Short mmCIF file of C-alpha atoms in Angstrom, two decimals:
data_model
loop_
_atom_site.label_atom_id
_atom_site.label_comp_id
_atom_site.label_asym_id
_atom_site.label_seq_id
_atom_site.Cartn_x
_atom_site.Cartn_y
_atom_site.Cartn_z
CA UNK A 1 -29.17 163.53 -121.54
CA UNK A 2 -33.27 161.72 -120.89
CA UNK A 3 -33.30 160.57 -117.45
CA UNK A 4 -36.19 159.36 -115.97
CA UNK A 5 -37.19 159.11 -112.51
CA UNK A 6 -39.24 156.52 -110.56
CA UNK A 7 -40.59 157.87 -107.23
CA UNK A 8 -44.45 157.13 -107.27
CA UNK A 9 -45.56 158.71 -104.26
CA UNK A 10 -44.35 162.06 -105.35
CA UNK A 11 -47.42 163.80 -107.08
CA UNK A 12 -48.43 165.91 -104.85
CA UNK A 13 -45.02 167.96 -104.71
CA UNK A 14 -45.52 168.49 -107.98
CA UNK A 15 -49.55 169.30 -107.73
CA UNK A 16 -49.83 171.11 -103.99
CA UNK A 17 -53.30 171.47 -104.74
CA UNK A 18 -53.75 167.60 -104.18
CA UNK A 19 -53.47 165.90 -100.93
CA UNK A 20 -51.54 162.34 -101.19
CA UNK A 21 -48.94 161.08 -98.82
CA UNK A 22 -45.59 161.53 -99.65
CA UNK A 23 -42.16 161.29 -97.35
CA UNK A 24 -38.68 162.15 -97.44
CA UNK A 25 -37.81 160.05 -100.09
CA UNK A 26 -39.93 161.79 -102.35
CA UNK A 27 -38.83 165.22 -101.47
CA UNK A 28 -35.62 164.79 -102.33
CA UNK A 29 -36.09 163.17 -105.67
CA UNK A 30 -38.75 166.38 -106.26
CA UNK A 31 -35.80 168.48 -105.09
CA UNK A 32 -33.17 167.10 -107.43
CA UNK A 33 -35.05 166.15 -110.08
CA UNK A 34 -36.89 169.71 -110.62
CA UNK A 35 -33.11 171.21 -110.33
CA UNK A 36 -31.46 169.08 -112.89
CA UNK A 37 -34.73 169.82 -115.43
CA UNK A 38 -33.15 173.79 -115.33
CA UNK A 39 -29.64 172.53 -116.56
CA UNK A 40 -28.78 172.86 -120.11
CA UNK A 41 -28.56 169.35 -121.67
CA UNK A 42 -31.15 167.57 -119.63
CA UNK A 43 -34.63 166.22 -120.23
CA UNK A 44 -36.04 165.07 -117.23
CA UNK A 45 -38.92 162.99 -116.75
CA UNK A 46 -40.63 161.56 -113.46
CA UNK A 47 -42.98 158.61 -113.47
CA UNK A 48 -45.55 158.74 -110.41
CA UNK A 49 -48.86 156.93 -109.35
CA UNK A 50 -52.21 157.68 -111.10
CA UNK A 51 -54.13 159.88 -109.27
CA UNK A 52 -57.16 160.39 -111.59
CA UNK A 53 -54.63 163.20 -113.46
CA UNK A 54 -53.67 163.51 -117.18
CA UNK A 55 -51.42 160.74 -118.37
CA UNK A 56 -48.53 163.15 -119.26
CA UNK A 57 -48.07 166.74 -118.11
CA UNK A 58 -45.27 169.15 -117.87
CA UNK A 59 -44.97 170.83 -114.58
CA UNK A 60 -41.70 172.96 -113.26
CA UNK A 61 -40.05 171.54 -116.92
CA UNK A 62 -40.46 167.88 -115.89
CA UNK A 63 -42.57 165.56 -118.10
CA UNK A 64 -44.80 163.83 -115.38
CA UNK A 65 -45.63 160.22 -116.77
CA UNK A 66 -48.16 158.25 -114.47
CA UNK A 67 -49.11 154.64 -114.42
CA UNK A 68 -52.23 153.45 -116.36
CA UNK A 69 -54.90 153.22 -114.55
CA UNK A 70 -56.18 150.14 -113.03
CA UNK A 71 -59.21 148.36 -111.77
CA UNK A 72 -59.75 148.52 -108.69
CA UNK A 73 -59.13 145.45 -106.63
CA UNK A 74 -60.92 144.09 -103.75
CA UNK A 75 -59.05 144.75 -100.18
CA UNK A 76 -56.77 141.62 -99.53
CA UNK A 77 -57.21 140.44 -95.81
CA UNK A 78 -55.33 140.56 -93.12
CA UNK A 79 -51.54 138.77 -92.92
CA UNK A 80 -51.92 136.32 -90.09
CA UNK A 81 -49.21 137.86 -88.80
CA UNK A 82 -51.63 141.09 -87.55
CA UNK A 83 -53.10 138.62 -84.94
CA UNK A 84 -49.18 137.98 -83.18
CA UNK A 85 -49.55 140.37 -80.26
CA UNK A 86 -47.33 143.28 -80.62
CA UNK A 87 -43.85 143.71 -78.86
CA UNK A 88 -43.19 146.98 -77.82
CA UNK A 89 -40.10 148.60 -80.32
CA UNK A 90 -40.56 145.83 -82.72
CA UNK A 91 -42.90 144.89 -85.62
CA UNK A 92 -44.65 141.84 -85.05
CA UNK A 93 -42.47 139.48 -87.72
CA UNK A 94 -39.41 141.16 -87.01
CA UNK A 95 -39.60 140.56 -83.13
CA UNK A 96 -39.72 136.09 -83.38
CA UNK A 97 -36.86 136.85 -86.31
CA UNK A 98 -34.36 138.32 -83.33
CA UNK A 99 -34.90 135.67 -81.12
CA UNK A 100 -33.31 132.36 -81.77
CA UNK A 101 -36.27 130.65 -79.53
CA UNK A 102 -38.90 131.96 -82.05
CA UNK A 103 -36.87 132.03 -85.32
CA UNK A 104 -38.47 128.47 -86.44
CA UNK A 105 -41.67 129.77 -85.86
CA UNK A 106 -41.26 132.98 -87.67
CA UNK A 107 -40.18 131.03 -90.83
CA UNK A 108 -43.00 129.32 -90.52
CA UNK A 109 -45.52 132.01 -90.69
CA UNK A 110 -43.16 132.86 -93.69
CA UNK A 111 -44.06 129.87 -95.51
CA UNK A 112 -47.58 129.43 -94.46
CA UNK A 113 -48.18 133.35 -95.53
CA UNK A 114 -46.34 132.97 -98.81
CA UNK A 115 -48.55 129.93 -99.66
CA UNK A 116 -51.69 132.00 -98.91
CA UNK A 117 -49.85 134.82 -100.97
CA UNK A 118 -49.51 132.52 -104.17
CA UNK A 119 -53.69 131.14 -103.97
CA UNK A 120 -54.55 134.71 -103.01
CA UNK A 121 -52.49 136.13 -106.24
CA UNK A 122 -53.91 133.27 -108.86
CA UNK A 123 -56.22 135.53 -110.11
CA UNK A 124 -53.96 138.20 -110.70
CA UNK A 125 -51.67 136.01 -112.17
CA UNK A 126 -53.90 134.90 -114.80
CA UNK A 127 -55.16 137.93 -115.32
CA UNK A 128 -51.11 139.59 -115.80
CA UNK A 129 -50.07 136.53 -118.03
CA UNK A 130 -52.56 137.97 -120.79
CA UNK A 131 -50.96 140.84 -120.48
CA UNK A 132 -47.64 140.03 -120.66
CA UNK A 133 -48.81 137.46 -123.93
CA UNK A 134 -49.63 141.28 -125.38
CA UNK A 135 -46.15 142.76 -124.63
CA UNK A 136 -43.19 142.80 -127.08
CA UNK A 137 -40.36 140.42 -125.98
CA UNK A 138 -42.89 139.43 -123.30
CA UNK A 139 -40.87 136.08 -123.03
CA UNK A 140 -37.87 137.97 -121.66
CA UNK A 141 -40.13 140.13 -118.86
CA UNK A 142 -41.83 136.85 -118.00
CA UNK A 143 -38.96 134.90 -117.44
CA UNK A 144 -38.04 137.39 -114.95
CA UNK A 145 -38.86 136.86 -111.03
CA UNK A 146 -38.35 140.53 -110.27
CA UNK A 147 -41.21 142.13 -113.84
CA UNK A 148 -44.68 142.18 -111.91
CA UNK A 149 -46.62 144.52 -113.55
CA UNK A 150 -46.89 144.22 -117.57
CA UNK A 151 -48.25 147.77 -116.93
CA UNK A 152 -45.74 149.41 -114.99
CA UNK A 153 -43.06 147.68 -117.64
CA UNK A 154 -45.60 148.94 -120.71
CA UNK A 155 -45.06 152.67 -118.64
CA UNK A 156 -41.11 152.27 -118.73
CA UNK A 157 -40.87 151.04 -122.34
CA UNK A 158 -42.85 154.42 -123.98
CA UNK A 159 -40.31 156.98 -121.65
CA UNK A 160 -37.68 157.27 -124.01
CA UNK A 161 -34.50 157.75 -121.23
CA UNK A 162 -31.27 157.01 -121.27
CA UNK A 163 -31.03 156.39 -117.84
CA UNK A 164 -33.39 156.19 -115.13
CA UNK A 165 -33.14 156.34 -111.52
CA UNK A 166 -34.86 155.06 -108.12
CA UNK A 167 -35.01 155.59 -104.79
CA UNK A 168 -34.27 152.94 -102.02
CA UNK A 169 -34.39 148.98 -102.35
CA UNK A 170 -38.10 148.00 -103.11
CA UNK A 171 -39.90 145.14 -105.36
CA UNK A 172 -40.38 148.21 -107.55
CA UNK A 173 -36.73 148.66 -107.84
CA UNK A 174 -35.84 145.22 -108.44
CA UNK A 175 -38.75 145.31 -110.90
CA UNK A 176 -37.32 148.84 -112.41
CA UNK A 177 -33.38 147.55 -112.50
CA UNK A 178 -34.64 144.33 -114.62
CA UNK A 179 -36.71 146.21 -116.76
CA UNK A 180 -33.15 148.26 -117.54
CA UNK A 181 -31.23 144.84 -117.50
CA UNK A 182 -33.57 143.25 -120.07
CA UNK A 183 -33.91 146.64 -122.58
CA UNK A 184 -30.18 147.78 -122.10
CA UNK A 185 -30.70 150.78 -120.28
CA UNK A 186 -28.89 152.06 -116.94
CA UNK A 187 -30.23 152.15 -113.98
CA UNK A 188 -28.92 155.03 -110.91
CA UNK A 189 -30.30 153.40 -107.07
CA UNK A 190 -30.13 156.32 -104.49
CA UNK A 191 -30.10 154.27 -100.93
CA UNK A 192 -33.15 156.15 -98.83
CA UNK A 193 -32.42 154.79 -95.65
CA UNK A 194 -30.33 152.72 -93.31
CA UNK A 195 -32.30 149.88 -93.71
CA UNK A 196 -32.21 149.98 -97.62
CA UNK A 197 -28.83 147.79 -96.96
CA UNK A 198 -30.24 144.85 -94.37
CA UNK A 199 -27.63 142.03 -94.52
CA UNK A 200 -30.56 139.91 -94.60
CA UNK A 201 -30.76 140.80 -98.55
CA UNK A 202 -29.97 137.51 -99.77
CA UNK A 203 -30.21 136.61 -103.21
CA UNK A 204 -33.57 135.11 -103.75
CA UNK A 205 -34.93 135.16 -100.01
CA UNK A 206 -38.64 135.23 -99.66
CA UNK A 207 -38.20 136.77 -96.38
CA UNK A 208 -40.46 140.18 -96.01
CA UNK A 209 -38.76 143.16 -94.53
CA UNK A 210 -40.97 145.87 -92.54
CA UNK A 211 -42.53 147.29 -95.45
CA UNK A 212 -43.36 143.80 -97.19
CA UNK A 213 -40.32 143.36 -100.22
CA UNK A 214 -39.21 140.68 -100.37
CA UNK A 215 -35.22 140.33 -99.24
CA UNK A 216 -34.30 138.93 -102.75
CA UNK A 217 -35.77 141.35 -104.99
CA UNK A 218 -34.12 144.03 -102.25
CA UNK A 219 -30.84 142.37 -102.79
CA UNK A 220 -31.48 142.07 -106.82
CA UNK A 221 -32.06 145.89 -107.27
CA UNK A 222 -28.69 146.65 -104.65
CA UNK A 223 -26.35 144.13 -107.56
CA UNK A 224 -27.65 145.48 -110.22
CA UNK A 225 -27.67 149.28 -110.26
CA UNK A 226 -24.99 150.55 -112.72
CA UNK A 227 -24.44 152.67 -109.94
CA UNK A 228 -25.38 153.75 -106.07
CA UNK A 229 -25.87 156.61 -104.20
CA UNK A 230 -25.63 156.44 -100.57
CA UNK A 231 -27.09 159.38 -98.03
CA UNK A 232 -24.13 158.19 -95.28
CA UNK A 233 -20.72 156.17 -94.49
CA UNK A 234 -23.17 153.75 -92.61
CA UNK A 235 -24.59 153.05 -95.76
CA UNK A 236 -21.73 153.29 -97.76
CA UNK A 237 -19.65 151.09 -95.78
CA UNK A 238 -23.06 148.43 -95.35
CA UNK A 239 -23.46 148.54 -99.73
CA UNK A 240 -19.96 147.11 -99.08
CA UNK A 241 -19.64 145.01 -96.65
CA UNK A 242 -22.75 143.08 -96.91
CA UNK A 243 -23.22 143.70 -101.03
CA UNK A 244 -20.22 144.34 -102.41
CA UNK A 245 -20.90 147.43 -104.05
CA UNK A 246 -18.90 150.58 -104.17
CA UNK A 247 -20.96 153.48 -103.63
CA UNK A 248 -21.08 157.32 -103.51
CA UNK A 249 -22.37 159.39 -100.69
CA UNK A 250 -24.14 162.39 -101.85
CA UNK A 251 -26.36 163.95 -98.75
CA UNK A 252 -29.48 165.15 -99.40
CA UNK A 253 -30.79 168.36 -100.84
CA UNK A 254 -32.07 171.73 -99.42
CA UNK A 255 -33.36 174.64 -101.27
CA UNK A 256 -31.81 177.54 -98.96
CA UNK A 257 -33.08 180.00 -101.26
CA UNK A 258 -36.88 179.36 -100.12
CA UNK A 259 -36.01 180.96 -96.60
CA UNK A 260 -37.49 184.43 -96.34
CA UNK A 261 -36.69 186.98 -93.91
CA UNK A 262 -35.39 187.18 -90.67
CA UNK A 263 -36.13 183.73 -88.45
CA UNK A 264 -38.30 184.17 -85.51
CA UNK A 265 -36.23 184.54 -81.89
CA UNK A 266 -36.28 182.20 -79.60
CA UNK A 267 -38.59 183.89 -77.63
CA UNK A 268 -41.14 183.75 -80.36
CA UNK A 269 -40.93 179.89 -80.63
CA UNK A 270 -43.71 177.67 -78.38
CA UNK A 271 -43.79 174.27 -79.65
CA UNK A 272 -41.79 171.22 -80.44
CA UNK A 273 -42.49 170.24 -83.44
CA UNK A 274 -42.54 166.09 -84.95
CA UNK A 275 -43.04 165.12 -88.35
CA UNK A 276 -43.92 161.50 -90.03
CA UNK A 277 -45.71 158.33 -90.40
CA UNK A 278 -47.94 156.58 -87.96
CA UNK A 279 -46.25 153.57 -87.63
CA UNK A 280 -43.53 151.45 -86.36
CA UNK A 281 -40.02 152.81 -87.43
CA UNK A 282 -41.00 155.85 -87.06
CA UNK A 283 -42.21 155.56 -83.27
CA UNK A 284 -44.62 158.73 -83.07
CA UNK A 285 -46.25 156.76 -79.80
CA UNK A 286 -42.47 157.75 -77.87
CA UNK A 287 -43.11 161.09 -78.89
CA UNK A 288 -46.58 160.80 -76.84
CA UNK A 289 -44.06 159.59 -74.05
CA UNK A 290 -41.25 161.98 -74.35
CA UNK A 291 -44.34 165.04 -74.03
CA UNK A 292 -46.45 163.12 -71.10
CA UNK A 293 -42.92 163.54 -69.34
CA UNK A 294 -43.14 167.64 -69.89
CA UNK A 295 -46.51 168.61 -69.16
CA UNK A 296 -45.33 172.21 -69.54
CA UNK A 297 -43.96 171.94 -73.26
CA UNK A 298 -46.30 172.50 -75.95
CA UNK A 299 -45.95 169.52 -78.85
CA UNK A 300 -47.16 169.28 -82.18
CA UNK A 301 -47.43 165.90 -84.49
CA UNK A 302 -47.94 165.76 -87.47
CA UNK A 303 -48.35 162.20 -88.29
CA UNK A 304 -49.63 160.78 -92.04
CA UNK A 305 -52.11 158.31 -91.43
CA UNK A 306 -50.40 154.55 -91.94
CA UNK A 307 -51.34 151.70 -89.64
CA UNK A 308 -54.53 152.34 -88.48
CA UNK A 309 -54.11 150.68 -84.93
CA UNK A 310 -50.76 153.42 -84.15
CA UNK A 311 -53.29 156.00 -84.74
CA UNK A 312 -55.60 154.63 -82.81
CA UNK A 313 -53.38 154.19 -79.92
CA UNK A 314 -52.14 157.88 -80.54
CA UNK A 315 -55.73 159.19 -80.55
CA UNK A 316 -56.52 157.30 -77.18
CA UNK A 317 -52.95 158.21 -75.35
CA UNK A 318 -52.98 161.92 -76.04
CA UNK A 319 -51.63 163.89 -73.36
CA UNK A 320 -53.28 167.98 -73.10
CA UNK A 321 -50.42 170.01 -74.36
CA UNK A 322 -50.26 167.21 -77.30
CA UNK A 323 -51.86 168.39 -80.94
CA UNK A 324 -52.10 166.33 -83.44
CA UNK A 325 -52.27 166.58 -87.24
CA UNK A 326 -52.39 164.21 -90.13
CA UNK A 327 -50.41 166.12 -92.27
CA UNK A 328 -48.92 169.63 -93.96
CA UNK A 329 -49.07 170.69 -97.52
CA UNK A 330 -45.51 170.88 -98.46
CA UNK A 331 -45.26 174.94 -98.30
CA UNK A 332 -46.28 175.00 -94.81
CA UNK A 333 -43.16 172.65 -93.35
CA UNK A 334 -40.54 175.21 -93.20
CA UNK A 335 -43.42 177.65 -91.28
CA UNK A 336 -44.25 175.16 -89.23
CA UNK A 337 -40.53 174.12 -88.60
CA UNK A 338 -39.66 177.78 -88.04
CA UNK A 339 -42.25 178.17 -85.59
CA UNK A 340 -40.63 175.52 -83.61
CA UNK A 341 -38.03 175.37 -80.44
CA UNK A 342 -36.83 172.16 -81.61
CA UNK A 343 -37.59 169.11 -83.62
CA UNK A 344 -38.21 165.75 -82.17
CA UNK A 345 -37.03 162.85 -83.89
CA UNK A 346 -38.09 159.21 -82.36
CA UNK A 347 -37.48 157.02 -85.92
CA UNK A 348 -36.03 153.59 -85.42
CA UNK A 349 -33.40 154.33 -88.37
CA UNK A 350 -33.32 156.68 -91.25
CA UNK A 351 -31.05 157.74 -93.92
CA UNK A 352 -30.55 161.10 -93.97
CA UNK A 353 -34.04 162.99 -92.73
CA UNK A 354 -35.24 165.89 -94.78
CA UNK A 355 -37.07 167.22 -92.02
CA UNK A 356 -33.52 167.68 -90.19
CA UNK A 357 -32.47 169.77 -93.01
CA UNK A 358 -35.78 172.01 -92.87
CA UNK A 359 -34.45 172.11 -89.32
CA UNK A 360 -31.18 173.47 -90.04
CA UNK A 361 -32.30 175.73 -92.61
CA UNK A 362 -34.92 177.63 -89.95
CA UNK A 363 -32.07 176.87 -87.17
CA UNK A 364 -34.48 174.73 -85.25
CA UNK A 365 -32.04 172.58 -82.86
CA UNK A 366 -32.87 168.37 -83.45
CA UNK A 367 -33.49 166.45 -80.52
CA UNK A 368 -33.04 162.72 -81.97
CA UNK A 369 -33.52 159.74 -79.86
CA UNK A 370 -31.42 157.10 -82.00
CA UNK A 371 -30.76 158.83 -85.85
CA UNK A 372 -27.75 160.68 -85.76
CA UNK A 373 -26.83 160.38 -89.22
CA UNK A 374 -22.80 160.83 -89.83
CA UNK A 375 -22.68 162.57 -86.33
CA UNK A 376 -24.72 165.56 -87.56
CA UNK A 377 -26.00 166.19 -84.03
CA UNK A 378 -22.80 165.11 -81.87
CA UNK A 379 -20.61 166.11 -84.00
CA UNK A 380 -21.57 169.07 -85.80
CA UNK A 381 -23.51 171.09 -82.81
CA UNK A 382 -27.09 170.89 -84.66
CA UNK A 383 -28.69 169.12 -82.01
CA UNK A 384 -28.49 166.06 -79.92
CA UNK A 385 -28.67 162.81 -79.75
CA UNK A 386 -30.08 160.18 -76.98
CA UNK A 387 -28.13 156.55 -78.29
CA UNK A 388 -32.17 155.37 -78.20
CA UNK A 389 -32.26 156.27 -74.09
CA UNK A 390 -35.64 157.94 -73.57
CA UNK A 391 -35.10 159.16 -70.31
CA UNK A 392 -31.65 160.94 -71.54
CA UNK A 393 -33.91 162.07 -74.73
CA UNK A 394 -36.15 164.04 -71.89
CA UNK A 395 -33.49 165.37 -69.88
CA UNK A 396 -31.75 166.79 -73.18
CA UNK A 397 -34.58 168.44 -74.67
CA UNK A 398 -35.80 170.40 -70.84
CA UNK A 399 -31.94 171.27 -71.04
CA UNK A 400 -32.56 172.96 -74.98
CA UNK A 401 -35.75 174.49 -73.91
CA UNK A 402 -34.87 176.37 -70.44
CA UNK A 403 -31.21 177.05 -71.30
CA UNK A 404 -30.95 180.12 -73.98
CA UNK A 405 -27.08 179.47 -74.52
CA UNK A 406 -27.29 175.93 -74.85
CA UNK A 407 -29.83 176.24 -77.43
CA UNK A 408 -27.98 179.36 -79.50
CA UNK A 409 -25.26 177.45 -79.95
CA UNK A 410 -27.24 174.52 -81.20
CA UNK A 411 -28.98 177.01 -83.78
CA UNK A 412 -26.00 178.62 -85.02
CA UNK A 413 -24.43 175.84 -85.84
CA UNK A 414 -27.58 173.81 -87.51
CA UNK A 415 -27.23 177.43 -90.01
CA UNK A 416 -24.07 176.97 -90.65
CA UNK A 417 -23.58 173.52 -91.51
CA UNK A 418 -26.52 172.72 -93.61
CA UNK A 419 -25.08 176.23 -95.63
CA UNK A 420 -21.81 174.97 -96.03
CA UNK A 421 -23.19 171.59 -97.13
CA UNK A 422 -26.71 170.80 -98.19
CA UNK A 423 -27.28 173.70 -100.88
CA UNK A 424 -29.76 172.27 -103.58
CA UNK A 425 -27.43 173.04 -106.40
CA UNK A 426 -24.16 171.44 -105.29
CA UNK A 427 -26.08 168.28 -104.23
CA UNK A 428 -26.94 168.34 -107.59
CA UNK A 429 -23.54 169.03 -109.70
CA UNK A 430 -22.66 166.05 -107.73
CA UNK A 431 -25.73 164.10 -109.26
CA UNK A 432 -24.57 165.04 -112.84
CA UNK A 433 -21.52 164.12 -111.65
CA UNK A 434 -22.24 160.63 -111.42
CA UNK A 435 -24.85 160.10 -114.61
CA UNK A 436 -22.62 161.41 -116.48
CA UNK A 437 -20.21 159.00 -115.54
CA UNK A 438 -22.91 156.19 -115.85
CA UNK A 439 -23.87 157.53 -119.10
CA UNK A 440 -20.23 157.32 -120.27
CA UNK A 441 -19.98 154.35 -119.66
CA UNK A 442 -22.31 152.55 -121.57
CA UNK A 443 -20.50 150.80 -123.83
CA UNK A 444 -18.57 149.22 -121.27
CA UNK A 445 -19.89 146.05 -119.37
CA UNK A 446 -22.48 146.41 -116.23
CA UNK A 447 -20.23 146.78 -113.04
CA UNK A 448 -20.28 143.60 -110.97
CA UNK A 449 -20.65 143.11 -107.52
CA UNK A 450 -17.43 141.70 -105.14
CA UNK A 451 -17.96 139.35 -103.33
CA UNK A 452 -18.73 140.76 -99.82
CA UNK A 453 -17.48 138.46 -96.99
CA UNK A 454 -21.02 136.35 -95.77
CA UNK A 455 -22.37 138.12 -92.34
CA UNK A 456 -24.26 134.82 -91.82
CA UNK A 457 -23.69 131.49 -90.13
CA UNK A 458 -25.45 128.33 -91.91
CA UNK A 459 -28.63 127.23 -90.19
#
């Protein structure tokens, strides 16, 4: 079986000697995808971002396929909505959405920045439509809201796969699943996060979400998966509920054969450790609160550079027993993680975090303020979890870090569980478990959404 995998930001888990930014998401599609290429009867490939690197290589018995280079493109300016002041635990856009008061006037920037969008992207368009004029069947791609990039599509259509699979709802997934839809291939969406499932994903909604897709091409990608992997029963029960959608939940991977010896005591561990983006879901400025409130607890962040003004802030509000970094070369995490008395967790919403697992593999307690993903933490032992209170996040993690039983306990268990549950190669005889289904089914219609009950009121 050829499948295919779309992650772009993933290069440098296959290249350690380069440096790019890559998340969760992309460690777990490295994970999977570099176990499946060592089972008999699969040909894996993995599309990622050009880098400057070879067009095609083979590393760990994956063909690596990048995107075509392109010419570089003049910085676009600012949104307008970067000059709305910022409302602490919201994103700028988000915040007037919640409140009915500022609703009108947050669909108004809407329309007012989609207009600037469409002058801004004239060029681009002109220049893509000669493209597309060289691309067989280009009438098909260009009739198509979701097709973008006559590039990215020209990438998919020389990667002979039978089935090719993505990683959370994007504009690149919506432009991925219509690129299947159009050629007759199938198409596997893994959910990467709670928010992958918004029931604001209406069908052709120019609405932006945090990360700038728009809602429509989120919900597009969500319908028309053949199928959908899910990390969690939240998300399994949301692809439901607000989609339609029947869903698997496979959790994420761990590779428990890359632990070494003997973990260090407890004794032996000084800091508390936090891992991710700067920006707004993930919240690293509360974990410059959460250590200003214990002065005598070492912390270290490492936070990938991602909104310039969060780092900033971070660089300016640094407490003393505060280090930061802007990031780890993937065989450093699980030192770094092992090194740690516990791991602090301050993200608006995930899916499943890797980092947890890296956690429980180096039985490092997790000390989450709101992400306690199928009660992992409360209900499993590994950790614990603050129901987003900051003050009860503080008072929880001096309780790990001065009492030795509390914390055992917490450790023992993180070991356990991810053992019994997260082991690289199950995770992934449940992955073959479902192409194979997918690929038996192909000459069978494309599955079709029901009709989820609306979570809306008109306006």
């Amino acid at each position: 079986m050829k499948v295919c995998f779309v992650v772009p930001y993933s290069y440098t888990l296959f290249n350690p000697e380069t440096n790019f930014p890559f998340g969760g998401m992309e460690v777990q599609a490295h994970m999977i995808a570099t176990t499946l290429a060592k089972r008999p009867g699969f040909d894996v490939r993995f599309v990622v971002f050009n880098h400057g690197q070879p067009a095609r290589q083979l590393i760990d018995g994956i063909q690596l396929i990048s995107y075509p280079r392109q010419r570089v493109q003049r910085s676009a300016a600012k949104p307008m909505w970067s000059l709305l002041p910022q409302w602490k635990g919201h994103g700028r856009v988000i915040a007037l959405s919640h409140r009915k008061s500022t609703r009108p006037l947050y669909h108004a920037i809407m329309a007012i920045q989609e207009a600037i969008d469409r002058v801004r992207a004239l060029p681009t368009a002109i220049r893509l439509y000669r493209q597309w004029a060289r691309t067989e069947n280009h009438l098909a791609f260009l009739a198509s809201p979701y097709c973008q990039s006559p590039w990215r599509i020209s990438t998919y259509r020389q990667i002979d796969a039978d089935i090719f699979v993505g990683f959370g709802a994007s504009e690149l997934m919506a432009e991925l699943a219509a690129f299947c839809e159009i050629t007759d291939k199938r198409f596997v969406l893994f959910g990467a996060s709670d928010s992958d499932f918004d029931p604001q994903y209406i069908p052709h909604s120019s609405i932006r979400n945090y990360y700038g897709c728009r809602a429509g091409h989120c919900h597009f990608c969500i319908t028309t998966a053949d199928r959908i992997i899910v990390q969690n029963k939240v998300q399994q029960a949301a692809a439901m509920e607000y989609f339609g959608r029947h869903s698997r939940v496979i959790v994420n991977p761990i590779n428990l054969s890359l632990r070494g010896g003997d973990l260090p005591a407890r004794q032996e561990r000084k800091q508390i450790l936090w891992i991710g983006k700067a920006d707004m879901v993930k919240r690293p400025l509360l974990a410059i609160e959460v250590a200003r409130a214990c002065p005598d607890l070492d912390f270290l962040l490492v936070v990938n550079p991602n909104r310039p003004e969060v780092e900033e802030q971070l660089a300016k509000g640094k407490p003393a027993n505060v280090t930061i970094i802007p990031h780890l070369k993937r065989h450093d995490v699980p030192v770094e993680v092992e090194r740690s008395l516990l791991l602090l967790n301050t993200s608006r919403f995930e899916g499943f975090p890797n980092v947890f697992l890296e956690a429980f593999r180096a039985g490092t307690p997790v000390a989450s303020l709101a992400v306690d993903p199928d009660g992992v933490l409360s209900e499993h032992g590994c950790g614990v979890c603050a129901g987003n209170d900051l003050q009860a996040l503080i008072r929880q993690i001096r309780h790990l870090a001065t009492d030795v039983q509390a914390w055992e306990s917490c450790s023992a268990a993180a070991l356990a569980y991810v053992a019994s549950t997260h082991d690289v190669e199950h995770v992934t005889d449940q992955v073959i478990e479902v192409l194979e289904d997918v690929e038996s089914s192909r000459t069978t219609a494309r599955p079709t959404a029901v009709e989820p009950p609306s979570p809306f009121t008109s306006t």
